[in-house]
Coordinates of C-alpha atoms in Angstrom, one line a residue:
X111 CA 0.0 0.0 0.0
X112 CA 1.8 3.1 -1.3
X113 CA 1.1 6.9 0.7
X114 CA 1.0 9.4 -1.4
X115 CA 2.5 13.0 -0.5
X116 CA -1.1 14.6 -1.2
X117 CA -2.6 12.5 0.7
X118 CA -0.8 13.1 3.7
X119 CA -0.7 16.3 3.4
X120 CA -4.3 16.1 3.2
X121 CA -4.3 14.6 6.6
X122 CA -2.0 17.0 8.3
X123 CA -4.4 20.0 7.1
X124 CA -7.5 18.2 8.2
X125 CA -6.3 17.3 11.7
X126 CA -5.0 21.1 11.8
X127 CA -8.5 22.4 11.0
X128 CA -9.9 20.1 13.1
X129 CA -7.7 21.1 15.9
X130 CA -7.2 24.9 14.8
X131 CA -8.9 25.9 18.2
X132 CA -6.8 24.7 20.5
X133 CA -3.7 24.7 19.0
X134 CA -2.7 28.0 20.5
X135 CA -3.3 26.7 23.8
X136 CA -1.0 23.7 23.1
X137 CA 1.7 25.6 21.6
X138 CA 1.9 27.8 24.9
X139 CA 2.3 24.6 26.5
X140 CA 4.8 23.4 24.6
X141 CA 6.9 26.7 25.6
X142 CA 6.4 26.8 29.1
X143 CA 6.9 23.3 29.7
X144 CA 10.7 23.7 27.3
X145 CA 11.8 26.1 30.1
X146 CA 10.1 24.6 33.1
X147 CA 11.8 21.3 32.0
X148 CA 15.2 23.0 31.9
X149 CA 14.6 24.0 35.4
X150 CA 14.1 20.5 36.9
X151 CA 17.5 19.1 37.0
X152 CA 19.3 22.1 38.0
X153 CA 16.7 23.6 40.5
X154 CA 18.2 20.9 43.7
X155 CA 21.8 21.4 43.1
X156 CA 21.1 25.3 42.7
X157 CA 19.6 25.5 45.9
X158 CA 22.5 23.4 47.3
X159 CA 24.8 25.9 46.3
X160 CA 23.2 28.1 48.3
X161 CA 23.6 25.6 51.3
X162 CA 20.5 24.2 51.4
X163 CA 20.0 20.7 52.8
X164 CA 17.6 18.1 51.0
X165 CA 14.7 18.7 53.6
X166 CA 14.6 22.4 53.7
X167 CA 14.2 22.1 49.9
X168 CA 11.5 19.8 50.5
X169 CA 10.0 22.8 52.0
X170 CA 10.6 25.0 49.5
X171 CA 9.6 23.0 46.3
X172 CA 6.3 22.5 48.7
X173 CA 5.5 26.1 48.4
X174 CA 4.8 25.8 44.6
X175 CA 2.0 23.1 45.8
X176 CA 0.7 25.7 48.7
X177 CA 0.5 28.1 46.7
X178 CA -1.6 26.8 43.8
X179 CA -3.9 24.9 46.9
X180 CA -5.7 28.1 47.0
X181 CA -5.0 30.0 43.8
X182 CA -6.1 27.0 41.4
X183 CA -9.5 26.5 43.0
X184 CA -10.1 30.8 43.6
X185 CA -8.8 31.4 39.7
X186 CA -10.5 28.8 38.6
X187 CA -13.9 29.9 39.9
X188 CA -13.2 33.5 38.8
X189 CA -12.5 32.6 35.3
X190 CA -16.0 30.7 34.9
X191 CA -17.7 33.8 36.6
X192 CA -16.4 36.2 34.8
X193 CA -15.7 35.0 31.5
X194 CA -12.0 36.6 31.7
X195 CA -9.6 32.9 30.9
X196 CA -7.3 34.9 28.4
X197 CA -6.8 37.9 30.6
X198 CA -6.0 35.5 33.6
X199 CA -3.9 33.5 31.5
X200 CA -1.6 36.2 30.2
X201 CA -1.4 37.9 33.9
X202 CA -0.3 34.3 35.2
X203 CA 2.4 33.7 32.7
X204 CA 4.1 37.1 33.1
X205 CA 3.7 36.8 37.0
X206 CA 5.4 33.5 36.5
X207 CA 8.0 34.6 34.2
X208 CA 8.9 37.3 36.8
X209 CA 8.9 34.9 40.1
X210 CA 11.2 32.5 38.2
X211 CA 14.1 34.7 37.2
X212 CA 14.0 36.5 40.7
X213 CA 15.7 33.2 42.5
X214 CA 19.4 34.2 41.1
X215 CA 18.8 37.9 42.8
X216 CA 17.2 36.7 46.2
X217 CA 18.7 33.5 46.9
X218 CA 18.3 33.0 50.7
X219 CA 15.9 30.2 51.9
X220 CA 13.2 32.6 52.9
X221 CA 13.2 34.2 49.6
X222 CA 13.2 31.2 47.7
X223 CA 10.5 29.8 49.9
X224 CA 8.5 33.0 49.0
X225 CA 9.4 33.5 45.4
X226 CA 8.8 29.5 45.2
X227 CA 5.4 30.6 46.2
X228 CA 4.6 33.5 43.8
X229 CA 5.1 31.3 41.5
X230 CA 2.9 28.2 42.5
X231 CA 0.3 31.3 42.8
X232 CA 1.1 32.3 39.0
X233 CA 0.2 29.0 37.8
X234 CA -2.8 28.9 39.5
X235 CA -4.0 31.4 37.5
X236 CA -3.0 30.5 34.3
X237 CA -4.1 26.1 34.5
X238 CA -7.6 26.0 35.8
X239 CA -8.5 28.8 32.8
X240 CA -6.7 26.9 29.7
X241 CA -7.7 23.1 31.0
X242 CA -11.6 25.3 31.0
X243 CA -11.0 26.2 27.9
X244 CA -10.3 22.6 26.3
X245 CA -13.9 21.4 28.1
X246 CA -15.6 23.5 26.9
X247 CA -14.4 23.3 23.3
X248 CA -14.9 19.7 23.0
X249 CA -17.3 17.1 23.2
X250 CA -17.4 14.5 25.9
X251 CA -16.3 11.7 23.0
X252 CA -13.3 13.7 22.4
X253 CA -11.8 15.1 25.4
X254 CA -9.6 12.2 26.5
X255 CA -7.8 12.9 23.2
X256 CA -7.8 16.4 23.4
X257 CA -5.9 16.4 26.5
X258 CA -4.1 13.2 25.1
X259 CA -3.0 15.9 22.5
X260 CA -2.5 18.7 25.3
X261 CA -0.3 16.1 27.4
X262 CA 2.0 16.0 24.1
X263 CA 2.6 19.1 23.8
X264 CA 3.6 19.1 27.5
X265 CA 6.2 16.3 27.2
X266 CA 7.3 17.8 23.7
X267 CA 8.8 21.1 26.2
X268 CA 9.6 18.4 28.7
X269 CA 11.4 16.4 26.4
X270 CA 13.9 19.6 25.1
X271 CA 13.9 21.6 27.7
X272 CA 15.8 19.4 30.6
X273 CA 18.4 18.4 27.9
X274 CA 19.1 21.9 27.0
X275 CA 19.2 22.8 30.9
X276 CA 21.9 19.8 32.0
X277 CA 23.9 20.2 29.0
X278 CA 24.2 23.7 29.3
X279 CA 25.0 24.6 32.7
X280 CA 27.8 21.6 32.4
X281 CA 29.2 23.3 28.7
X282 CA 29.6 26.7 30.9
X283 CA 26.0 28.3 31.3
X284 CA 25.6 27.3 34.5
X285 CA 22.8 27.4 37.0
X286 CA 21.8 30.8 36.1
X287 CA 21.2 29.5 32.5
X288 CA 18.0 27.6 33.1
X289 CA 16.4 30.3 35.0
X290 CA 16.9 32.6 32.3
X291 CA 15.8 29.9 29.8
X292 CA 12.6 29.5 31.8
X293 CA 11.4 33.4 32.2
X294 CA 12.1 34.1 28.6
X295 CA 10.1 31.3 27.1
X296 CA 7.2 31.6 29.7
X297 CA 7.2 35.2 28.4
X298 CA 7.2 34.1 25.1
X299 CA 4.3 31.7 25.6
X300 CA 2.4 34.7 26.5
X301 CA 2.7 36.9 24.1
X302 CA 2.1 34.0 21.6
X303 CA -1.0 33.4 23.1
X304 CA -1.8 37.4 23.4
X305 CA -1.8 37.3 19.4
X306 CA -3.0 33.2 18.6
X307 CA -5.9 33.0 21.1
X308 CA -9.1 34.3 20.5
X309 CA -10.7 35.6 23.4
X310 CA -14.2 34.2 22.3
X311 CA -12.9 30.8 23.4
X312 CA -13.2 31.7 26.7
X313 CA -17.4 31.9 26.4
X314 CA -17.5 28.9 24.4
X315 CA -20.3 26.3 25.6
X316 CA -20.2 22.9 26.3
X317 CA -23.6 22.6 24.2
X318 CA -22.6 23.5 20.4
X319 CA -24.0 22.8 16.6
X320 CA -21.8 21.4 14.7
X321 CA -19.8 22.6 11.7
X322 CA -19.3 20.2 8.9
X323 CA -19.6 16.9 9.4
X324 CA -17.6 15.0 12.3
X325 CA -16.6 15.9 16.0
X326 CA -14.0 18.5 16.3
X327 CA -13.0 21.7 18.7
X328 CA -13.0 23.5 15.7
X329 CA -17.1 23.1 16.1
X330 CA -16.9 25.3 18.9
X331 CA -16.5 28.5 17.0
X332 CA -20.2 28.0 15.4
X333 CA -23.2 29.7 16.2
X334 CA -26.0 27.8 18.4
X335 CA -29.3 27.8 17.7
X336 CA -31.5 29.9 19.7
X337 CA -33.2 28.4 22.7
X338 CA -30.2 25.8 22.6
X339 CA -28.1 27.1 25.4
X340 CA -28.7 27.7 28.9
X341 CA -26.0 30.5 30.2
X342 CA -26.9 30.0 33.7
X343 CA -24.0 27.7 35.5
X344 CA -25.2 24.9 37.0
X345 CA -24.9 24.9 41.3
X346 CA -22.0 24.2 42.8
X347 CA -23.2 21.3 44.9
X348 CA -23.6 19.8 41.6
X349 CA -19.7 18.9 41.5
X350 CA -20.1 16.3 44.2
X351 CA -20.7 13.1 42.2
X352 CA -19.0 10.1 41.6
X353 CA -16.7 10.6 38.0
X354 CA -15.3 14.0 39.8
X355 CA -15.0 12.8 43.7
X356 CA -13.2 9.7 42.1
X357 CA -10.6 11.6 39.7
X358 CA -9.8 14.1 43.0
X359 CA -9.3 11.0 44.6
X360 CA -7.3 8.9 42.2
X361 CA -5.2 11.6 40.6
X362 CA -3.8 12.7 44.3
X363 CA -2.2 9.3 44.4
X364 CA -1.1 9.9 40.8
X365 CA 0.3 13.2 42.2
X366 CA 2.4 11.4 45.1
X367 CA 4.9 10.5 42.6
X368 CA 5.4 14.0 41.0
X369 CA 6.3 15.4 44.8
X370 CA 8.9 12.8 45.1
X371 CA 10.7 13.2 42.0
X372 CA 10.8 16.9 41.5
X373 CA 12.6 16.9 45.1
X374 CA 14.8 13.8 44.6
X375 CA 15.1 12.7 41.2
X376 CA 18.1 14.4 40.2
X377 CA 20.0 13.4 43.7
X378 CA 18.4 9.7 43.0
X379 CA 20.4 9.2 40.4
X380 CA 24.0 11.2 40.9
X381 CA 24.1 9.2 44.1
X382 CA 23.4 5.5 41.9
X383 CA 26.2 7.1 39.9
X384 CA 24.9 8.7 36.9
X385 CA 26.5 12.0 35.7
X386 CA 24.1 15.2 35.5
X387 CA 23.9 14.8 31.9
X388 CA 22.7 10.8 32.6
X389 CA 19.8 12.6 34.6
X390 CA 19.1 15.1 31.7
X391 CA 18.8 12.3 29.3
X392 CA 16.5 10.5 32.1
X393 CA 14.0 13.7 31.7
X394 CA 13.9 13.4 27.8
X395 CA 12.8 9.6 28.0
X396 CA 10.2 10.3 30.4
X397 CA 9.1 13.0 27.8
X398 CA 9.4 11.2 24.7
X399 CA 7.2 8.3 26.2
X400 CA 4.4 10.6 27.2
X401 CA 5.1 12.3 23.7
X402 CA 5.0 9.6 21.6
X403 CA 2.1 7.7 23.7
X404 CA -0.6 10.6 24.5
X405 CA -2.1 11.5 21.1
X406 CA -2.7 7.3 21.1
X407 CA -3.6 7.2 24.6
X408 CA -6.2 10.0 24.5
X409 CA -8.2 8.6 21.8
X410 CA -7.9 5.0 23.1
X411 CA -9.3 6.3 26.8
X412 CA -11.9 8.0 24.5
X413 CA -13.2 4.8 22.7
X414 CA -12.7 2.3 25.5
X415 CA -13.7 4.7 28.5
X416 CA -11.1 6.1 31.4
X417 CA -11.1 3.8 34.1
X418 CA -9.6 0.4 33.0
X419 CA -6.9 2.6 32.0
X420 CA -6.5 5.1 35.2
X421 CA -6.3 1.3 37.1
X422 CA -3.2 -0.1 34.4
X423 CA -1.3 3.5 34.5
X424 CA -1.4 3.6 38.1
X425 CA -0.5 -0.2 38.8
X426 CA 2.3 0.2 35.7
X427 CA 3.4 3.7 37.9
X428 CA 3.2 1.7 41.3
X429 CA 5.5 -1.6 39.8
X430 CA 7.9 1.6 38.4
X431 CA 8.2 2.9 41.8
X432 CA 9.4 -0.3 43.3
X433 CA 12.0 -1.0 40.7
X434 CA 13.0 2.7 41.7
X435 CA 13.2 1.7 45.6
X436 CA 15.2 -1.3 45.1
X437 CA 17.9 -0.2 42.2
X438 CA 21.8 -0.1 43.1
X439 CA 23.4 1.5 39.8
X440 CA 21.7 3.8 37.3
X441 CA 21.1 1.5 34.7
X442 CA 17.7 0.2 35.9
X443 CA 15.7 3.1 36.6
X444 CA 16.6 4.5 33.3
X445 CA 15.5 2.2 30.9
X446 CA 11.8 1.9 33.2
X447 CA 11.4 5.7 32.9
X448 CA 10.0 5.2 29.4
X449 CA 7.7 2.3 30.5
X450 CA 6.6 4.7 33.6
X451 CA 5.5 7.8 30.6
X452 CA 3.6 5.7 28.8
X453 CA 2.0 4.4 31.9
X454 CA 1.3 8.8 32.6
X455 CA 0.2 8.9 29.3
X456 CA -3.0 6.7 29.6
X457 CA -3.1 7.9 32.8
X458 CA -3.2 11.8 32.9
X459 CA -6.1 11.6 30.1
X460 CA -8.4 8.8 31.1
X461 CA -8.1 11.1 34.6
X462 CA -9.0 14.4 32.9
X463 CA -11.9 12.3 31.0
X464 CA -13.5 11.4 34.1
X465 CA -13.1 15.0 35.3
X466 CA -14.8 16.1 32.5
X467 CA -17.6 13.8 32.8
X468 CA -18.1 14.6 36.5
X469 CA -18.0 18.8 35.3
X470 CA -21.3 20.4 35.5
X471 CA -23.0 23.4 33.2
X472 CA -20.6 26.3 33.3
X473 CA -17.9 25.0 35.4
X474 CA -15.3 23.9 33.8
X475 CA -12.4 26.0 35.0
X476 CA -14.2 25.3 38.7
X477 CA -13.8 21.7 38.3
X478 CA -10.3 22.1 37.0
X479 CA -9.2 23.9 40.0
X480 CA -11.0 21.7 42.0
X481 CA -9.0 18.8 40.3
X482 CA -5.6 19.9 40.4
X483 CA -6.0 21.4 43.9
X484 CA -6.2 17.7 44.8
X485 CA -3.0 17.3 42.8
X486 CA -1.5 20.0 44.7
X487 CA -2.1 19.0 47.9
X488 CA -0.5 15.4 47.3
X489 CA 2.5 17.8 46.2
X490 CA 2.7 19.6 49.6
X491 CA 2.5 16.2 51.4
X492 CA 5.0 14.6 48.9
X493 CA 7.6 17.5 48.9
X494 CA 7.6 17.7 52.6
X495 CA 7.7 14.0 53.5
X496 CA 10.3 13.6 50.7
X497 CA 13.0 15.1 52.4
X498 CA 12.4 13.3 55.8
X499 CA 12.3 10.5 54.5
X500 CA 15.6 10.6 52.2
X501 CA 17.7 12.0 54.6
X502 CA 16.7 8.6 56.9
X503 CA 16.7 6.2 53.8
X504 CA 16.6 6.7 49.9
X505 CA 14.3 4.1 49.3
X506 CA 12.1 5.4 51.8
X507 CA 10.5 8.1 49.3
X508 CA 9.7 6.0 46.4
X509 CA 7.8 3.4 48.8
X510 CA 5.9 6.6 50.4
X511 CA 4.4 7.1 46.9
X512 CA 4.0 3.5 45.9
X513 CA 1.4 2.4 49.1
X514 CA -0.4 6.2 48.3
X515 CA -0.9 5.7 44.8
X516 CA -2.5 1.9 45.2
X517 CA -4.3 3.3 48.7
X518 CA -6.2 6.4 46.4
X519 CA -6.5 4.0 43.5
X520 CA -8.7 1.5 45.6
X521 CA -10.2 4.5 47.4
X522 CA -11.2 5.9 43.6
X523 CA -12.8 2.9 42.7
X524 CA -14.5 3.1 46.0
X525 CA -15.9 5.7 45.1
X526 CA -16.8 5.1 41.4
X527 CA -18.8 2.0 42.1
X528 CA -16.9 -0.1 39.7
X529 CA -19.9 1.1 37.2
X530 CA -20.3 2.0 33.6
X531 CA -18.4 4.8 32.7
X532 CA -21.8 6.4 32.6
X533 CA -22.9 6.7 35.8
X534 CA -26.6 7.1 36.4
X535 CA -26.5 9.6 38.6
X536 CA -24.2 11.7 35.7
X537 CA -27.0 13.5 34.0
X538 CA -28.6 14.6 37.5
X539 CA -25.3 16.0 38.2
X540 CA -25.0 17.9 35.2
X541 CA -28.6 19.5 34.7
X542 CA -27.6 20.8 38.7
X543 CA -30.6 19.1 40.1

């Protein structure tokens, strides 16, 4: 069977128009993540330059989390009121910009714990508002591959930028390098977005007409019928049901894991004996896994429905951690990073699908916050027990994470019912009765 140049090209430009929407939002993505991933393996031996021992870092990388605790939920909420994502979105990317690139002026623990914070609070505001945006521009049979697509892009910046970050401080750049790396392309993202993003995204509805025939974001930017929308959000009691209550649940297990290794990861593996360029390249697998698998993932979770595959990730993430607790050279943990991504890629969508399924009339951006508030507060718990528990016994972090993610897990299902994917009480929840 022969493929011929027109005819993929004619695929490209239909999955762009189909996509068009969103794509903005996924670019931006892509940029912030690039210099947030050339942060990662720098950001622990940066602050122990500034003689900072491992749990006093804990406590600083924790004030990210406590931060966006408060701001993700409050941002979220403010953006559905007021109809103002883009505006919130730009202000948190320049605020975050800012906060980053201050650490190489104030560099005391205080002021790292506080800057640390700004920042968490900045990415409050900009999260709850694009994730609101990509609800409401989809369709429920879609959204586990839109944020399959969304996740991409992520990794795709996570993927280059901790490779640029190691490779440059060690050819001379130093630790200043990524800091800089990280302000200028999270200001970049949002002056992309300034000029890409229409602002009449941010009043799109989850009820649309479609445009053309098949599903599609780019459906979002046609008129409805009159009479076919109601404006009015639905309460907010109606976010207590079972899809939402169990992704909060599960995806703070999830979350466990992300604590641990944004504190350790990097000391992990320099004390197994890999160099700083080892744990670079240990970054850019993790991110070519999720890159490669999400786009895949999303539309599987979306055909076969997001549980079976939030129960696989998880146990996959789980059996990861335990190759991670018992390792004794470098070696090993590197070549199940990739197996770990893909694992996060089935897992991160088939979550967000069951968010989105559990998200009432006109809160989106409120359930969003809600969401990764839960996220966040398995970051403050991780980040602070991390450091206790490394500085009694390496292992001791990765088996913290292991029993939290299968406890949540259970807990989720719990909570789910083990039912259908659609739950009978979904529609009530929706209409807000």
């Amino acid at each position: 069977m022969t493929v011929s140049p027109g005819g993929v090209l004619g695929r490209v430009e239909a999955w762009i128009g189909r996509w068009r929407p969103l794509l903005p939002l996924m670019l931006a993505e892509f940029v912030v993540l690039l210099g947030f991933g050339a942060l990662l393996p720098i950001l622990p031996l940066y602050v122990a330059e500034q003689g900072i021992d491992v749990p006093l870092y804990g406590l600083i990388t924790a004030a990210w989390a406590i931060a966006k605790l408060f701001s993700e939920p409050l941002f979220g909420y403010l953006a559905d009121r007021s109809g103002l994502r883009k505006p919130l979105m730009l202000v948190g990317l320049v605020l975050l910009a800012l906060f980053t690139v201050l650490p190489l002026v104030f560099t005391g623990a205080a002021a790292l714990f506080v800057l640390r914070l700004l920042s968490g609070a900045a990415a409050g505001m900009y999260e709850p508002a694009a994730r609101g945006m990509i609800v409401d521009a989809t369709d429920e049979g879609e959204r586990g591959e839109a944020f399959g697509l969304y996740t991409a892009f992520q990794m795709g910046g996570f993927l280059v930028g901790p490779v640029i970050g190691a490779f440059a401080a060690h050819l001379g750049g130093g630790f200043a390098f990524p800091f800089v790396l990280t302000g200028v392309m999270t200001i970049a993202a949002a002056a992309y977005l300034f000029m890409a993003l229409p602002s009449r995204l941010a009043a799109v509805s989850p009820v649309r007409v479609r445009a053309g025939e098949g599903p599609g974001p780019a459906a979002a930017t046609a008129p409805a019928t009159t009479g076919e929308l109601d404006e009015s959000p639905a309460p907010l009691r109606a976010l207590l049901n079972r899809p939402m209550l169990a992704a909060v649940v599960m995806y703070f297990g999830i979350s466990l894991t992300f604590g641990v290794y944004e504190v350790i990861w990097t000391l992990y593996m320099l004390r197994l004996g890999a160099s700083l360029e080892w744990v670079g390249a240990t970054f850019m697998f993790f991110g070519l896994g999720v890159l490669i698998a999400s786009p895949f993932a999303g539309r599987i979770v979306d055909r076969f429905g997001p549980i079976r595959f939030v129960v696989l990730g998880s146990g996959m993430i789980a059996v990861s951690g335990v190759v991670y607790a018992v390792a004794t050279e470098p070696g090993l943990p590197t070549a199940v990073v990739p197996f770990e991504a893909v694992a996060e890629a089935f897992v991160i969508p088939a979550l967000f699908a069951l968010v989105a399924q559990g998200t009432p009339r006109g809160r989106s951006s409120t359930a969003q916050g809600i969401f990764g508030a839960s996220g966040t507060v398995a970051l403050i718990i991780a980040s602070l027990a991390t450091g206790v528990l490394w500085a009694r016994d390496p292992s001791l972090p990765f088996w913290f994470f292991i029993i939290g993610v299968v406890v949540c897990l259970a807990g989720g299902l719990l909570i789910y019912g083990l039912r259908r994917e659609r739950d009978v009480g979904l529609d009530r929840s929706l209409s807000g009765a």
